[in-house]
mmCIF file of C-alpha atoms in Angstrom:
data_model
loop_
_atom_site.group_PDB
_atom_site.id
_atom_site.type_symbol
_atom_site.label_atom_id
_atom_site.label_comp_id
_atom_site.label_asym_id
_atom_site.label_seq_id
_atom_site.Cartn_x
_atom_site.Cartn_y
_atom_site.Cartn_z
ATOM 1 C CA MET Z 1 0.000 0.000 0.000
ATOM 2 C CA ASN Z 2 1.877 2.997 -1.312
ATOM 3 C CA MET Z 3 0.443 6.374 -0.286
ATOM 4 C CA SER Z 4 1.334 9.592 -2.045
ATOM 5 C CA PRO Z 5 2.465 12.625 -0.027
ATOM 6 C CA LEU Z 6 -0.838 14.340 -0.894
ATOM 7 C CA GLN Z 7 -2.820 11.467 0.615
ATOM 8 C CA ILE Z 8 -0.722 11.567 3.773
ATOM 9 C CA ILE Z 9 -1.152 15.343 4.152
ATOM 10 C CA LEU Z 10 -4.909 15.135 3.519
ATOM 11 C CA GLY Z 11 -5.187 12.310 6.037
ATOM 12 C CA ILE Z 12 -3.358 14.284 8.702
ATOM 13 C CA VAL Z 13 -5.447 17.410 8.047
ATOM 14 C CA LEU Z 14 -8.657 15.365 8.090
ATOM 15 C CA LEU Z 15 -7.780 13.624 11.351
ATOM 16 C CA THR Z 16 -6.764 16.903 12.984
ATOM 17 C CA ALA Z 17 -9.950 18.645 11.831
ATOM 18 C CA ALA Z 18 -12.108 15.750 13.057
ATOM 19 C CA LEU Z 19 -10.510 15.735 16.507
ATOM 20 C CA PHE Z 20 -10.681 19.520 16.771
ATOM 21 C CA LEU Z 21 -14.336 19.464 15.707
ATOM 22 C CA ILE Z 22 -15.147 16.922 18.421
ATOM 23 C CA VAL Z 23 -13.410 19.036 21.073
ATOM 24 C CA VAL Z 24 -15.090 22.279 19.979
ATOM 25 C CA ILE Z 25 -18.530 20.663 19.958
ATOM 26 C CA MET Z 26 -17.967 19.215 23.419
ATOM 27 C CA LEU Z 27 -16.965 22.663 24.743
ATOM 28 C CA GLN Z 28 -20.158 24.335 23.589
ATOM 29 C CA ASP Z 29 -22.887 25.400 25.977
ATOM 30 C CA LYS Z 30 -24.988 22.523 27.231
ATOM 31 C CA ALA Z 31 -28.177 24.606 27.180
ATOM 32 C CA LYS Z 32 -30.714 22.922 24.913
ATOM 33 C CA ARG Z 33 -31.817 25.347 22.237
ATOM 34 C CA GLY Z 34 -33.366 25.162 18.829
ATOM 35 C CA LEU Z 35 -34.979 22.119 17.266
ATOM 36 C CA SER Z 36 -33.056 19.584 19.344
ATOM 37 C CA GLY Z 37 -34.218 21.327 22.513
ATOM 38 C CA ALA Z 38 -37.824 21.250 21.337
ATOM 39 C CA ILE Z 39 -37.654 17.558 20.495
ATOM 40 C CA ALA Z 40 -35.758 16.558 23.631
ATOM 41 C CA GLY Z 41 -37.907 18.728 25.885
ATOM 42 C CA GLY Z 42 -35.417 21.476 26.688
ATOM 43 C CA SER Z 43 -36.597 24.227 29.017
ATOM 44 C CA ASP Z 44 -37.448 27.724 27.878
ATOM 45 C CA ASN Z 45 -35.410 29.239 30.701
ATOM 46 C CA ASN Z 46 -33.327 32.047 29.228
ATOM 47 C CA ASN Z 47 -31.149 32.740 32.268
ATOM 48 C CA TYR Z 48 -28.028 31.949 30.271
ATOM 49 C CA LEU Z 49 -28.708 34.912 27.979
ATOM 50 C CA GLY Z 50 -27.062 38.245 28.603
ATOM 51 C CA LYS Z 51 -28.397 41.755 27.992
ATOM 52 C CA ASN Z 52 -30.881 42.107 25.148
ATOM 53 C CA GLY Z 53 -31.034 38.322 24.760
ATOM 54 C CA ALA Z 54 -27.521 38.098 23.327
ATOM 55 C CA ALA Z 55 -25.644 34.860 23.824
ATOM 56 C CA PRO Z 56 -22.355 35.037 25.720
ATOM 57 C CA LYS Z 57 -19.237 35.849 23.698
ATOM 58 C CA LYS Z 58 -17.750 32.417 24.381
ATOM 59 C CA GLY Z 59 -20.789 30.734 22.855
ATOM 60 C CA LYS Z 60 -20.644 32.914 19.755
ATOM 61 C CA LEU Z 61 -16.932 32.270 19.309
ATOM 62 C CA LEU Z 62 -17.321 28.513 19.700
ATOM 63 C CA SER Z 63 -20.205 28.545 17.257
ATOM 64 C CA LYS Z 64 -18.122 30.359 14.642
ATOM 65 C CA VAL Z 65 -15.141 28.067 15.204
ATOM 66 C CA THR Z 66 -17.390 25.022 14.888
ATOM 67 C CA THR Z 67 -18.778 26.301 11.594
ATOM 68 C CA ILE Z 68 -15.334 27.054 10.179
ATOM 69 C CA VAL Z 69 -13.866 23.699 11.225
ATOM 70 C CA ALA Z 70 -16.903 21.846 9.839
ATOM 71 C CA ILE Z 71 -16.497 23.606 6.482
ATOM 72 C CA VAL Z 72 -12.788 22.745 6.415
ATOM 73 C CA PHE Z 73 -13.612 19.137 7.326
ATOM 74 C CA VAL Z 74 -16.129 18.793 4.480
ATOM 75 C CA ALA Z 75 -13.777 20.493 2.009
ATOM 76 C CA VAL Z 76 -10.923 18.139 2.917
ATOM 77 C CA VAL Z 77 -13.193 15.105 2.555
ATOM 78 C CA VAL Z 78 -14.280 16.267 -0.921
ATOM 79 C CA ILE Z 79 -10.686 16.992 -1.961
ATOM 80 C CA ALA Z 80 -9.536 13.624 -0.640
ATOM 81 C CA TYR Z 81 -12.338 11.900 -2.564
ATOM 82 C CA LEU Z 82 -11.478 13.686 -5.794
ATOM 83 C CA PHE Z 83 -7.729 13.123 -5.621
ATOM 84 C CA THR Z 84 -7.596 9.548 -4.340
#
């Protein structure tokens, strides 16, 4: 099984992105919101919200990081599929 340098690099990037995505998701706020909260029976208690109903800065940052890492993950999977 002979792997090209491109396959090795894509594999390392994919593994790193997957592990980072798992960690970032696990760090997010445990408050049940949105559709999953409605299905699972999450409470409507908004005590975790700050002034004017804004989510805390940490939550916003983790949400953005999660989105970026997920996009990178999907892009690397597509590139790996096309080039291997």
